[in-house]
Backbone as ProteinMPNN parsed JSONL, in Angstrom:
{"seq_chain_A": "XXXXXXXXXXXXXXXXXXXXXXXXXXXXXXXXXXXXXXXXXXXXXXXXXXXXXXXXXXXXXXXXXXXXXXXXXXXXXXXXXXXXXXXXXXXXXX", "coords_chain_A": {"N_chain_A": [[-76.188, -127.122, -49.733], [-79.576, -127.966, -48.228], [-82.148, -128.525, -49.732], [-83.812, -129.769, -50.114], [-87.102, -132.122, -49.203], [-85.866, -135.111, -49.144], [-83.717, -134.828, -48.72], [-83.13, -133.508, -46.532], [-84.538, -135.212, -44.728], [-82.281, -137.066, -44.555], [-80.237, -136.108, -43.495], [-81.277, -135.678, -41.076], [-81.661, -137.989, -40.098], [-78.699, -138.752, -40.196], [-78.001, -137.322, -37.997], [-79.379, -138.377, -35.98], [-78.161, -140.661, -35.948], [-75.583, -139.714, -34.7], [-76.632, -138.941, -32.098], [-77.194, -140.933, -30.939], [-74.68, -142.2, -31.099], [-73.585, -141.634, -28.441], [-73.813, -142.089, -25.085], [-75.126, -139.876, -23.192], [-76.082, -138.459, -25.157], [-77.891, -139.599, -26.42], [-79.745, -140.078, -24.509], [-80.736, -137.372, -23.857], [-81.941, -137.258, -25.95], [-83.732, -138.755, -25.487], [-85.729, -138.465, -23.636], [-86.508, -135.121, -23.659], [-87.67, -135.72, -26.065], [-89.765, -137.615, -25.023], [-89.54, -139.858, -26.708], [-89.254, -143.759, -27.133], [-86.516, -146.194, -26.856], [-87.105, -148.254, -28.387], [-88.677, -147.517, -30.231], [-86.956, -145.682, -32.161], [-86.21, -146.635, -34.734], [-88.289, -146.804, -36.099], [-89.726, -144.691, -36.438], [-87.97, -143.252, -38.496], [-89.226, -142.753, -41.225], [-90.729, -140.714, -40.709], [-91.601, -137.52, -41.041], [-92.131, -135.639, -38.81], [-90.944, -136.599, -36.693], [-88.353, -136.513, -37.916], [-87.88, -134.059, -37.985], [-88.418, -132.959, -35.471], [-85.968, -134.604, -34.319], [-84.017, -132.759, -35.673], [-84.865, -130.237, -34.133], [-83.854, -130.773, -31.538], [-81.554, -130.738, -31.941], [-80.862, -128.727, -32.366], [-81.595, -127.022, -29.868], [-79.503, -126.558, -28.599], [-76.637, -124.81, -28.452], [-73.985, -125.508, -28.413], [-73.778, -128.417, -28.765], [-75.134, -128.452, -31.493], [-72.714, -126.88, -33.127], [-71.059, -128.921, -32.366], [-71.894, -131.378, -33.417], [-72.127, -130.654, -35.902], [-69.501, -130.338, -36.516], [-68.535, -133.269, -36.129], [-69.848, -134.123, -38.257], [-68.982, -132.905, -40.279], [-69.927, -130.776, -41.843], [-71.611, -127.581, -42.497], [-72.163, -124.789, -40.183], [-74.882, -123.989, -40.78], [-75.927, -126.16, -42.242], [-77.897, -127.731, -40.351], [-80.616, -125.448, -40.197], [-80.997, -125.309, -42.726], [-81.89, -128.335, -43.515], [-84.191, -128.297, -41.568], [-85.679, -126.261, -42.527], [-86.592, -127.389, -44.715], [-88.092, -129.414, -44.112], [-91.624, -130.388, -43.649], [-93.537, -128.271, -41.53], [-91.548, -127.103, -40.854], [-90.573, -124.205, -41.604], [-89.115, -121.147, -41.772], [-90.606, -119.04, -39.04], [-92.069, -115.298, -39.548], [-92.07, -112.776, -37.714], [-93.346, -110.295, -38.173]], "CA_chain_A": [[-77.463, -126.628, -49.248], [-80.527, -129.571, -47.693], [-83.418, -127.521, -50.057], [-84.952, -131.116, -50.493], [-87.011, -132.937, -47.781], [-85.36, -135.974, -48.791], [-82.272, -134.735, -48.381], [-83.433, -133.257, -45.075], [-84.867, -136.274, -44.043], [-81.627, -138.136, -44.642], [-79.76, -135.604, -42.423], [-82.055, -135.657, -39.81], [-81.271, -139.198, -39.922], [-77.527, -138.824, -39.562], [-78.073, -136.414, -36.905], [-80.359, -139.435, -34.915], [-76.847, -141.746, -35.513], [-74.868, -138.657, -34.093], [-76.825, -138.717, -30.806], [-76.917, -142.436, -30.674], [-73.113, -142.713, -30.637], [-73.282, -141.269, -27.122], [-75.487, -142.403, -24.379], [-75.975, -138.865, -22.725], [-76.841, -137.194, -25.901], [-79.468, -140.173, -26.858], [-80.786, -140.075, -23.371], [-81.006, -136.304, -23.199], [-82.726, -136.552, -27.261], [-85.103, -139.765, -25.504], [-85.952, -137.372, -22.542], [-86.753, -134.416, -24.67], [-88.908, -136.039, -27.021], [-91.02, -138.562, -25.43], [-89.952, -141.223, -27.358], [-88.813, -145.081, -26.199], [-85.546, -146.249, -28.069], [-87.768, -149.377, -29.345], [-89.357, -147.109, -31.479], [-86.256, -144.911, -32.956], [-86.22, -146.965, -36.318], [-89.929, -147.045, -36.942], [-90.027, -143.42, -36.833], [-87.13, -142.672, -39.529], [-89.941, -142.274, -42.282], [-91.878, -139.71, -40.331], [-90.765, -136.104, -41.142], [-92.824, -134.461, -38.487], [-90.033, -137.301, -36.051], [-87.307, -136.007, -37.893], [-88.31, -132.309, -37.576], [-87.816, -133.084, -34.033], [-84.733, -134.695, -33.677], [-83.247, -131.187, -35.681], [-85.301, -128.777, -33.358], [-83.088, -130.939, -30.763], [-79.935, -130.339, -31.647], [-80.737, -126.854, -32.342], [-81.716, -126.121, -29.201], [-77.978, -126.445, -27.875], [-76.012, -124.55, -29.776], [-72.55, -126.469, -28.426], [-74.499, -129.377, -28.968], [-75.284, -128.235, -32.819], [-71.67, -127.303, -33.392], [-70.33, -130.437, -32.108], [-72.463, -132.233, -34.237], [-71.457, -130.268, -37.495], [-68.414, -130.685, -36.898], [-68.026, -134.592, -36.703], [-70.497, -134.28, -39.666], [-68.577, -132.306, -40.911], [-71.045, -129.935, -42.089], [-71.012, -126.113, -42.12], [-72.936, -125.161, -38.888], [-76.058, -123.693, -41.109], [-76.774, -126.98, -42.539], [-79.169, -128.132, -39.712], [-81.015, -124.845, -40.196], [-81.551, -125.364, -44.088], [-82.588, -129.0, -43.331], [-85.476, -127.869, -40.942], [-86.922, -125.536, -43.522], [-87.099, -128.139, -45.919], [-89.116, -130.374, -43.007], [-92.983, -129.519, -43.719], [-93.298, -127.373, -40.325], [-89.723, -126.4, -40.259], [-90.184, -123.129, -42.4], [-88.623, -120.193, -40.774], [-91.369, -118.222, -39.001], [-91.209, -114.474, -39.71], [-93.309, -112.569, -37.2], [-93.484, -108.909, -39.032]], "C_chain_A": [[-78.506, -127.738, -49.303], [-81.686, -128.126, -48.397], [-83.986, -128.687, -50.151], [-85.685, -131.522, -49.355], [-86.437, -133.927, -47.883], [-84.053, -135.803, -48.434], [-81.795, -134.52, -46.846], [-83.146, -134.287, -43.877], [-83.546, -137.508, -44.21], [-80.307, -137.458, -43.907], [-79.905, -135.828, -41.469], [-81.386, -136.93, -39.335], [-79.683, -139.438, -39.406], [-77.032, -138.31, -38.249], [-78.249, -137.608, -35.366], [-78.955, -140.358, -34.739], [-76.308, -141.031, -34.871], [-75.457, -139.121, -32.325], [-76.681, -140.024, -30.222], [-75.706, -143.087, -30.03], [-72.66, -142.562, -28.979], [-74.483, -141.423, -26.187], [-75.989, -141.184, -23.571], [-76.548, -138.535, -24.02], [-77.742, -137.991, -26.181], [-80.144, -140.044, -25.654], [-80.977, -138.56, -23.554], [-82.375, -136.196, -24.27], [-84.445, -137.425, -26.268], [-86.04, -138.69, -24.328], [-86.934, -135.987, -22.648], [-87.759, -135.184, -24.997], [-90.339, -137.098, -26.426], [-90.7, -139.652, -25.776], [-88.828, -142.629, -26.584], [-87.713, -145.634, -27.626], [-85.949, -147.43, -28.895], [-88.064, -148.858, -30.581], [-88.799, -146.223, -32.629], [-87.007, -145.177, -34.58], [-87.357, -147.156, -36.812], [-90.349, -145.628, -37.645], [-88.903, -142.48, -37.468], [-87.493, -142.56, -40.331], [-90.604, -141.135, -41.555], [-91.251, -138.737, -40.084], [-91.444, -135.091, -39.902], [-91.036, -135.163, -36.383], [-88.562, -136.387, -36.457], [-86.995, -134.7, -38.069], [-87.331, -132.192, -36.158], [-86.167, -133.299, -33.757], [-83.655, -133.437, -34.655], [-83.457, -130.39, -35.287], [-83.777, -129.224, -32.374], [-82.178, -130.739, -30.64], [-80.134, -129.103, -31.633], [-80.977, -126.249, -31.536], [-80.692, -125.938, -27.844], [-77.305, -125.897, -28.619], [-74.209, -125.029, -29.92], [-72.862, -127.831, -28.985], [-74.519, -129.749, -30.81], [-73.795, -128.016, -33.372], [-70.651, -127.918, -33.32], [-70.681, -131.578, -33.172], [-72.111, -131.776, -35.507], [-70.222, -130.417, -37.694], [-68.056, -132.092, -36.891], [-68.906, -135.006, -37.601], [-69.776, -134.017, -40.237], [-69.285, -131.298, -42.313], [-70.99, -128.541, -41.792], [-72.57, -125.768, -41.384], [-74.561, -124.527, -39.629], [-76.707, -124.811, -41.854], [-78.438, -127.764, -41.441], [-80.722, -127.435, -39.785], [-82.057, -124.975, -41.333], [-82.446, -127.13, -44.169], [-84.097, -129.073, -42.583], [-85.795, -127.106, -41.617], [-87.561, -125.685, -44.272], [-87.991, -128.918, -45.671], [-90.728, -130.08, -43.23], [-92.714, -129.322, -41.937], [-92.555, -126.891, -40.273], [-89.455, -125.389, -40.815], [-89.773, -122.23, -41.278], [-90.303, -119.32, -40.325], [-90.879, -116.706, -38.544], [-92.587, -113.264, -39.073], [-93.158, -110.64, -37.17], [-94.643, -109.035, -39.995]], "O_chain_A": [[-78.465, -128.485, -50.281], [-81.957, -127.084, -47.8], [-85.177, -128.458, -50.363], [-85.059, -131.358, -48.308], [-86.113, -134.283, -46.75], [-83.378, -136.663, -47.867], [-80.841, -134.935, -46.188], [-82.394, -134.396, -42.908], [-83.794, -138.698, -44.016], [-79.341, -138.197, -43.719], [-78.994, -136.192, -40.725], [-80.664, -136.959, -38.339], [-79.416, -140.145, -38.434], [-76.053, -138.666, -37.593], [-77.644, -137.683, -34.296], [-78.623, -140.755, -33.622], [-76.313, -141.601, -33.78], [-74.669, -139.572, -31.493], [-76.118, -140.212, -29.143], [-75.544, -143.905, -29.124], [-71.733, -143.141, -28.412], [-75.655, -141.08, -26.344], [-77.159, -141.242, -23.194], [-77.75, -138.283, -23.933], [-78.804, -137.382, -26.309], [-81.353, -139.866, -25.801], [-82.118, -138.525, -23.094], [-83.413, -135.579, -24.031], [-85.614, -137.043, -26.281], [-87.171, -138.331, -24.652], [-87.899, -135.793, -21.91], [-88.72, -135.329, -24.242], [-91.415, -137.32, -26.98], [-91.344, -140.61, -25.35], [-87.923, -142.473, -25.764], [-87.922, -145.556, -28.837], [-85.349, -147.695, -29.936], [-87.871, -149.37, -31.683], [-89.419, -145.923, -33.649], [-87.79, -144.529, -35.275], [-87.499, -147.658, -37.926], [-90.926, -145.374, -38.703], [-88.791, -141.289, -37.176], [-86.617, -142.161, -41.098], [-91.224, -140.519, -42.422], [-90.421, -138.697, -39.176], [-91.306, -133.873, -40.009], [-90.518, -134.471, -35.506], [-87.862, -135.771, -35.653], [-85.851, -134.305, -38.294], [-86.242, -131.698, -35.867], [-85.37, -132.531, -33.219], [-82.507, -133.291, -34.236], [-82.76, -129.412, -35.557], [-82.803, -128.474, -32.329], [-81.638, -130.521, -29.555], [-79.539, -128.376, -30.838], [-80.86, -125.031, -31.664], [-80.861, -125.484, -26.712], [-77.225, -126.441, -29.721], [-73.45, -124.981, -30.888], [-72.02, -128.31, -29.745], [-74.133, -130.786, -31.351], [-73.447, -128.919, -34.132], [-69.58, -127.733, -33.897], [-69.924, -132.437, -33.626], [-71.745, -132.654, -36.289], [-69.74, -130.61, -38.81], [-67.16, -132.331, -37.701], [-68.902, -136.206, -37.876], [-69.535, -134.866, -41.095], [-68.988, -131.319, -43.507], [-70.318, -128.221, -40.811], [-73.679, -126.183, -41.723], [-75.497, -124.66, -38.841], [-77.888, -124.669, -42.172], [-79.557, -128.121, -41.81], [-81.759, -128.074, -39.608], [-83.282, -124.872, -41.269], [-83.505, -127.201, -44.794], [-85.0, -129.805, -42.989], [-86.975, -127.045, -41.269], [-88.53, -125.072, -44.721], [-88.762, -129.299, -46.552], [-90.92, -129.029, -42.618], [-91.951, -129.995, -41.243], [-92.604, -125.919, -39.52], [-88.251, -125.133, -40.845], [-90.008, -122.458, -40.092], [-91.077, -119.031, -41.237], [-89.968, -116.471, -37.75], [-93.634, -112.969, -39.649], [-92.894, -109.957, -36.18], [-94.927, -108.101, -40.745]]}, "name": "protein", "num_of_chains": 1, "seq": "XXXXXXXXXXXXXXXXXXXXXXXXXXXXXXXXXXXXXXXXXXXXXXXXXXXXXXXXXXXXXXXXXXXXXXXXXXXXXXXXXXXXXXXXXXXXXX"}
């Protein structure tokens, strides 16, 4: 279980190598987000950056269990890492 942000933030991070390895999935993440691949590694301290690149996978969900699985990760880790993200709490609209 990712209850830490650093632990989060050091997911997130493996996640960012994950998409990397493949040039659609980094073009689809660079596309998505805005950002220019100059600036990946500047913005691997900034949790609001690596928020993002776990909304991204999460908002494929072949995408997300492709990625847990050559993590090898059980597919609710991305979930528990974004809650730990400041912003990334679950919102609970009751």
């Amino acid at each position: 279980m990712l209850s830490s942000q650093e632990a989060a933030e050091a997911f997130a991070a493996r996640i960012l190598g994950w998409l990397a390895e493949d040039h659609a999935r980094i073009s689809a993440f660079l596309a998505w987000s805005g950002e220019s691949p100059a600036h990946l590694r500047e913005r691997l301290n900034d949790p609001a950056f690596l928020l993002a690149v776990i909304e991204f996978l999460m908002s494929d969900e072949r995408q997300l269990l492709d990625a847990c699985a050559d993590l090898g990760v059980p597919p609710e880790t991305p979930g528990q890492a974004r809650a730990a993200l400041p912003g990334g709490e679950q919102v609970h609209w009751t």
